[in-house]
Coordinates of C-alpha atoms and ligand atoms in Angstrom, one line a residue:
M1 CA -126.8 227.5 30.7
S2 CA -123.5 227.1 32.7
S3 CA -123.0 223.6 31.3
Q4 CA -122.9 224.9 27.7
N5 CA -119.7 225.3 26.0
I6 CA -119.7 228.8 24.5
Y7 CA -116.9 230.4 22.5
I8 CA -117.3 234.0 21.4
L9 CA -114.9 236.0 19.1
A10 CA -115.1 239.7 19.8
I11 CA -113.8 242.6 17.7
E12 CA -113.2 246.1 18.9
S13 CA -112.3 249.0 16.4
S14 CA -114.1 252.1 17.7
C15 CA -111.1 254.4 17.9
D16 CA -107.4 253.8 17.3
D17 CA -106.9 250.3 18.8
T18 CA -107.6 247.2 16.8
A19 CA -108.6 244.4 19.1
A20 CA -109.8 240.9 19.1
A21 CA -110.5 238.4 21.9
I22 CA -111.8 234.9 22.4
M23 CA -113.9 234.1 25.4
H24 CA -114.9 230.7 26.7
N25 CA -117.9 230.6 29.2
G26 CA -117.0 234.1 30.5
K27 CA -113.3 233.5 30.8
I28 CA -110.7 235.1 28.4
L29 CA -108.5 232.8 26.4
S30 CA -106.9 235.5 24.3
N31 CA -107.0 239.3 24.3
I32 CA -104.9 240.9 21.5
V33 CA -104.7 244.7 20.9
A34 CA -102.8 246.4 18.1
N35 CA -102.1 250.0 18.9
Q36 CA -101.7 252.5 16.1
K37 CA -98.5 254.3 16.6
I38 CA -99.0 256.6 13.6
H39 CA -101.3 259.1 15.6
E40 CA -98.3 260.0 17.9
D41 CA -96.9 262.1 15.2
Y42 CA -100.1 264.1 15.0
G43 CA -100.7 264.6 18.7
G44 CA -104.2 263.0 18.4
V45 CA -106.1 260.4 16.5
V46 CA -106.6 261.1 12.8
P47 CA -109.7 259.4 11.9
E48 CA -108.8 258.6 8.2
L49 CA -105.5 257.2 9.3
A50 CA -107.2 255.1 12.0
S51 CA -109.7 253.4 9.6
R52 CA -106.8 252.6 7.2
A53 CA -104.7 251.1 10.0
H54 CA -107.7 249.1 11.2
Q55 CA -108.0 247.6 7.6
Q56 CA -104.4 246.5 7.8
N57 CA -104.5 245.1 11.3
I58 CA -107.9 243.4 11.5
V59 CA -107.1 240.1 9.8
P60 CA -103.7 239.5 11.6
V61 CA -105.2 240.6 15.0
V62 CA -108.2 238.2 14.7
D63 CA -105.9 235.5 13.4
Q64 CA -103.6 235.9 16.4
A65 CA -106.5 235.8 18.9
I66 CA -107.8 232.6 17.5
K67 CA -104.3 231.0 17.4
K68 CA -103.5 232.1 20.9
A69 CA -106.7 230.7 22.2
N70 CA -105.9 227.4 20.5
I71 CA -109.3 226.9 18.9
N72 CA -110.6 226.9 15.3
T73 CA -113.3 229.0 13.9
S74 CA -115.7 226.0 13.7
Q75 CA -115.8 226.0 17.6
L76 CA -117.2 229.7 17.6
N77 CA -120.7 230.1 18.8
A78 CA -121.0 233.9 17.9
I79 CA -119.2 237.0 16.8
A80 CA -119.5 240.1 18.9
F81 CA -118.4 243.5 17.5
T82 CA -118.5 247.1 18.7
R83 CA -121.4 249.0 17.0
G84 CA -120.7 252.3 18.6
P85 CA -120.1 254.9 19.9
G86 CA -116.8 255.9 18.1
L87 CA -115.2 257.1 14.9
M88 CA -117.5 256.1 11.9
G89 CA -114.6 255.0 9.6
S90 CA -113.1 252.9 12.4
L91 CA -116.4 251.3 13.5
L92 CA -117.1 250.4 9.8
V93 CA -114.0 248.2 9.5
G94 CA -114.8 246.1 12.6
T95 CA -118.6 246.0 11.7
S96 CA -118.1 244.8 8.2
F97 CA -115.5 242.3 9.2
A98 CA -117.7 240.8 12.0
K99 CA -120.7 240.7 9.6
S100 CA -119.0 238.8 6.9
L101 CA -117.3 236.4 9.2
A102 CA -120.5 235.6 10.9
Y103 CA -122.2 235.1 7.6
G104 CA -119.5 232.9 6.3
L105 CA -119.6 230.7 9.4
D106 CA -123.3 230.9 9.7
I107 CA -123.3 231.8 13.4
P108 CA -125.0 234.7 15.4
L109 CA -123.8 238.2 15.2
I110 CA -124.0 240.3 18.4
D111 CA -123.8 244.1 18.4
V112 CA -122.1 245.7 21.5
N113 CA -122.2 249.2 22.9
H114 CA -118.6 250.3 23.7
M115 CA -119.6 252.3 26.8
Q116 CA -121.6 249.4 28.3
A117 CA -118.6 247.2 27.5
H118 CA -116.3 249.5 29.6
I119 CA -118.7 248.8 32.6
L120 CA -119.5 245.2 32.0
A121 CA -115.7 244.4 31.7
H122 CA -116.1 243.9 35.5
F123 CA -118.1 240.7 34.8
I124 CA -115.2 238.9 33.0
K125 CA -114.4 235.8 35.1
E126 CA -111.0 236.5 36.7
P127 CA -109.7 234.6 39.8
D128 CA -108.9 237.7 42.0
F129 CA -111.6 240.0 41.0
D130 CA -115.1 240.2 42.4
K131 CA -118.2 241.1 40.3
P132 CA -120.1 244.2 41.3
E133 CA -123.4 243.8 43.0
F134 CA -126.5 245.5 41.5
P135 CA -127.2 248.3 41.7
F136 CA -123.8 249.9 41.5
L137 CA -122.5 253.2 40.3
A138 CA -119.9 253.1 37.4
M139 CA -117.8 256.1 36.4
T140 CA -116.6 255.6 32.9
I141 CA -113.5 257.7 32.3
S142 CA -111.9 257.6 28.9
G143 CA -110.5 259.7 26.0
G144 CA -114.0 260.2 24.6
H145 CA -116.3 259.9 27.5
T146 CA -116.8 260.8 31.3
Q147 CA -120.0 259.5 32.8
I148 CA -121.5 258.4 36.0
V149 CA -123.9 255.6 35.2
K150 CA -126.4 253.9 37.6
V151 CA -126.2 250.2 36.7
N152 CA -129.5 248.5 37.8
H153 CA -128.7 245.3 35.9
Y154 CA -126.5 244.2 32.8
F155 CA -128.5 246.1 30.4
D156 CA -130.5 248.4 32.5
M157 CA -128.3 251.4 32.8
E158 CA -129.0 255.1 33.4
V159 CA -126.5 257.9 32.8
I160 CA -126.9 260.3 35.9
G161 CA -124.0 262.6 35.1
E162 CA -121.6 263.4 32.3
T163 CA -119.2 265.9 30.9
I164 CA -120.6 269.1 29.2
D165 CA -117.4 269.6 27.2
D166 CA -114.1 267.7 27.2
A167 CA -113.7 264.1 28.5
V168 CA -111.3 263.5 31.3
G169 CA -108.9 261.7 29.1
E170 CA -108.8 264.8 26.9
A171 CA -108.0 266.9 30.0
F172 CA -104.9 264.6 30.5
D173 CA -103.9 264.5 26.8
K174 CA -104.5 268.3 26.2
S175 CA -102.5 269.2 29.4
G176 CA -99.8 266.9 28.3
K177 CA -99.7 268.7 24.9
I178 CA -99.2 272.1 26.6
L179 CA -96.3 270.5 28.6
G180 CA -94.8 269.1 25.3
L181 CA -95.5 265.5 26.2
G182 CA -96.3 262.9 23.6
Y183 CA -99.8 261.5 22.7
P184 CA -101.6 260.1 24.6
A185 CA -100.2 262.0 27.6
G186 CA -102.2 260.2 30.4
P187 CA -99.7 257.4 31.1
E188 CA -96.8 259.8 31.2
I189 CA -98.5 262.3 33.4
D190 CA -99.4 259.3 35.7
K191 CA -95.7 258.2 35.8
R192 CA -94.3 261.6 36.5
A193 CA -97.1 262.5 39.1
K194 CA -95.6 259.7 41.3
L195 CA -92.3 261.7 41.5
G196 CA -93.9 265.0 42.1
N197 CA -95.6 267.0 44.7
P198 CA -99.4 267.2 44.1
K199 CA -99.8 270.3 46.0
A200 CA -97.0 272.3 44.3
F201 CA -99.4 274.2 42.1
K202 CA -103.1 274.9 42.7
F203 CA -105.6 274.8 39.8
T204 CA -109.2 275.7 40.7
K205 CA -111.9 273.1 40.1
P206 CA -114.6 273.9 37.7
K207 CA -118.0 274.7 39.2
V208 CA -120.6 272.6 37.6
D209 CA -123.9 271.8 39.1
G210 CA -125.1 268.3 40.0
L211 CA -123.3 265.3 38.7
N212 CA -122.1 266.7 35.4
F213 CA -118.3 267.5 34.7
S214 CA -116.5 270.1 32.8
F215 CA -112.8 269.9 31.9
S216 CA -112.3 272.5 29.2
G217 CA -111.7 275.3 31.8
L218 CA -109.0 273.4 33.5
K219 CA -107.1 273.0 30.3
T220 CA -107.3 276.7 29.8
A221 CA -106.2 277.4 33.3
I222 CA -103.1 275.2 32.8
L223 CA -102.2 277.0 29.6
Y224 CA -102.5 280.4 31.1
F225 CA -100.5 279.3 34.1
I226 CA -97.7 277.9 32.0
Q227 CA -97.6 280.9 29.7
R228 CA -97.4 283.2 32.7
E229 CA -94.6 281.2 34.4
V230 CA -92.6 280.7 31.2
K231 CA -92.4 284.5 30.8
T232 CA -90.2 284.8 33.9
N233 CA -88.5 281.5 33.7
P234 CA -88.2 279.9 30.2
N235 CA -87.2 276.6 31.7
F236 CA -90.1 276.5 34.1
V237 CA -91.8 273.5 32.5
Q238 CA -88.5 271.4 32.3
E239 CA -87.6 272.4 35.9
H240 CA -91.0 271.6 37.4
L241 CA -92.4 268.9 35.1
N242 CA -93.1 266.3 37.8
D243 CA -94.6 268.8 40.2
I244 CA -96.9 270.1 37.4
C245 CA -97.9 266.6 36.4
A246 CA -98.7 265.7 40.1
S247 CA -100.7 268.9 40.6
I248 CA -102.7 268.4 37.4
Q249 CA -103.5 264.7 38.3
Y250 CA -104.4 265.7 41.8
T251 CA -106.8 268.3 40.6
I252 CA -108.5 265.8 38.2
I253 CA -108.8 263.2 40.7
G254 CA -110.4 265.6 43.2
I255 CA -112.9 266.6 40.6
L256 CA -113.8 262.9 39.9
I257 CA -114.0 261.8 43.6
D258 CA -116.1 264.9 44.6
K259 CA -118.7 263.9 41.9
L260 CA -118.7 260.2 42.9
K261 CA -119.2 261.2 46.6
L262 CA -122.2 263.3 45.4
A263 CA -123.6 260.6 43.2
S264 CA -123.2 258.1 46.1
K265 CA -125.0 260.4 48.5
Q266 CA -127.9 261.1 46.1
T267 CA -128.6 257.5 45.2
G268 CA -127.6 255.9 48.5
I269 CA -125.5 253.4 46.5
K270 CA -122.1 252.6 47.9
H271 CA -120.9 249.9 45.4
I272 CA -118.7 251.9 43.0
A273 CA -116.9 250.8 39.9
I274 CA -114.6 252.5 37.4
G275 CA -113.8 251.8 33.7
G276 CA -112.3 253.2 30.7
G277 CA -108.7 254.3 29.7
V278 CA -108.3 256.7 32.6
S279 CA -109.1 254.0 35.1
A280 CA -105.6 252.8 34.3
N281 CA -104.4 255.8 36.3
S282 CA -102.6 254.9 39.5
G283 CA -103.8 258.0 41.4
I284 CA -107.5 257.4 40.6
R285 CA -107.2 253.7 41.5
Q286 CA -105.7 254.6 44.8
A287 CA -108.3 257.4 45.6
L288 CA -111.1 255.0 44.9
K289 CA -109.5 252.3 47.1
D290 CA -109.2 255.0 49.8
G291 CA -113.0 255.6 49.5
E292 CA -113.5 252.2 51.1
Q293 CA -112.2 253.4 54.4
K294 CA -113.2 257.1 54.1
F295 CA -116.8 256.6 52.8
G296 CA -117.6 253.0 53.4
W297 CA -117.6 252.2 49.7
T298 CA -117.2 248.8 48.1
T299 CA -115.0 249.4 45.1
Y300 CA -114.3 247.6 41.8
I301 CA -111.2 248.5 39.9
P302 CA -110.7 246.7 36.6
K303 CA -107.7 244.5 35.7
F304 CA -105.2 246.8 34.0
E305 CA -105.5 245.3 30.5
Y306 CA -109.3 245.8 30.6
T307 CA -109.1 249.6 31.2
T308 CA -108.0 250.9 27.9
D309 CA -109.8 249.8 24.8
N310 CA -109.8 246.1 24.3
A311 CA -112.0 243.3 22.9
A312 CA -112.2 241.3 26.2
M313 CA -114.8 243.7 27.3
I314 CA -116.7 243.3 24.0
A315 CA -116.5 239.6 24.5
I316 CA -118.3 239.7 27.9
V317 CA -121.1 241.7 26.5
G318 CA -121.3 239.3 23.7
Y319 CA -121.5 236.4 26.1
L320 CA -124.2 238.0 28.2
K321 CA -126.2 238.8 25.1
Y322 CA -125.7 235.3 23.7
L323 CA -127.1 233.8 26.9
D324 CA -130.2 236.1 26.4
G325 CA -130.4 235.1 22.8
D326 CA -130.1 238.8 22.0
Y327 CA -128.6 238.8 18.4
A328 CA -128.2 241.4 15.7
D329 CA -129.1 240.8 12.1
Q330 CA -127.0 241.4 8.9
S331 CA -128.8 244.8 8.5
V332 CA -127.1 246.2 11.7
M333 CA -125.2 249.4 11.1
A334 CA -122.3 251.0 12.9
T335 CA -123.4 254.0 14.8
A336 CA -121.0 256.8 15.7
R337 CA -123.4 258.2 18.4
L338 CA -124.8 255.5 20.5
K339 CA -126.3 256.0 23.9
I340 CA -125.9 253.6 26.8
Ligands
LIG401 O1 -110.7 254.0 26.9 P1 -109.6 254.5 26.0 O2 -108.4 253.5 25.6 O3 -110.1 255.0 24.7 C1 -111.3 255.7 24.5 O4 -112.3 255.1 24.4 O5 -111.2 257.0 24.6 O6 -109.0 255.7 26.8 C2 -107.9 256.4 26.3 C3 -107.6 257.5 27.2 C4 -106.5 258.6 26.7 O7 -107.0 259.9 27.0 C5 -105.3 258.2 27.6 O8 -104.5 259.4 27.9 C6 -106.0 257.8 29.0 O9 -107.0 257.0 28.5 N1 -105.1 257.0 29.8 C7 -104.6 257.5 31.0 C8 -103.8 256.5 31.5 N2 -103.8 255.5 30.6 C9 -104.5 255.8 29.6 N3 -104.9 258.6 31.6 C10 -104.4 258.9 32.9 N4 -103.5 257.9 33.4 C11 -103.2 256.8 32.8 N5 -102.4 255.9 33.4
LIG402 ZN1 -113.0 253.2 25.3

């Protein structure tokens, strides 16, 4: 198989990023992402605006990916696309585009599960990154999901813990909104946390049994805390913003690491990977790395550009499924709720 010359075009449009990538034998040749700025004005993703922006972006983004990879469409072996989970209107744009292009070029179409892709992004061939050994634990942390997954093999995955309410990315974004930060707030909280004292303010961690998570209580605790402090000092947030951000981030990281410790103990697995937008967070990256010394873990932290939504991760799943001959047919449908 390795002697084959396989080119995959991958398309991702599950939420508010329109992305396309070209992969050659497991290596990324181009990885283009168009972020949709429009949602910033609304403090969150507006589904109807997202699908409209995907429609505008998809042709130029795919075109750019092909040009940057310096190939032409006749060299493509297959087209991979995100089937779900995600916003229906957004998914439909990528799905329809992928279907028609695959039909036009008469090449296989490959459907990809977005959450599997966040995990399998670790298998993209990159010089300084080791691939995880099976079985490993993957914690997927994004704006829509928070899961701990036992990965037995590429397509043999088992969710062993997940959030019962908000995703961890929402905890960052909603806390940021309370503090008056822009959307999405995760990157700014991360930046400010580096300048603040993580122990300045204490927020109690939610008590959730087993490997499940809960983040909605934390958001409420932060809201009440801010309201109380602002009553006595109207400038409280401005005066303590970095400390507040550092304390929120510290609390969230504590919650995530506690659950990973428990999952590792319960399964006996010490190979641990993270994925999804929140795995861009410098604090969680450091905390995971520290786990190597503290708990004897071997950790896998994705390359920065493969953390938030991108099509390179869709391409690697497309490539692995291509090698298995696991294709979709033209009747495949976008699916908003798709399980791992
Ligand atoms: O995976 P992703 O791009 O989209 C979803 O599938 O949801 O994740 C987006 C989420 C947002 O909630 C954003 O605030 C968060 O990832 N995020 C971060 C950081 N960068 C992105 N959260 C904390 N720290 C960061 N550096
Ligand atoms: Zn995602």
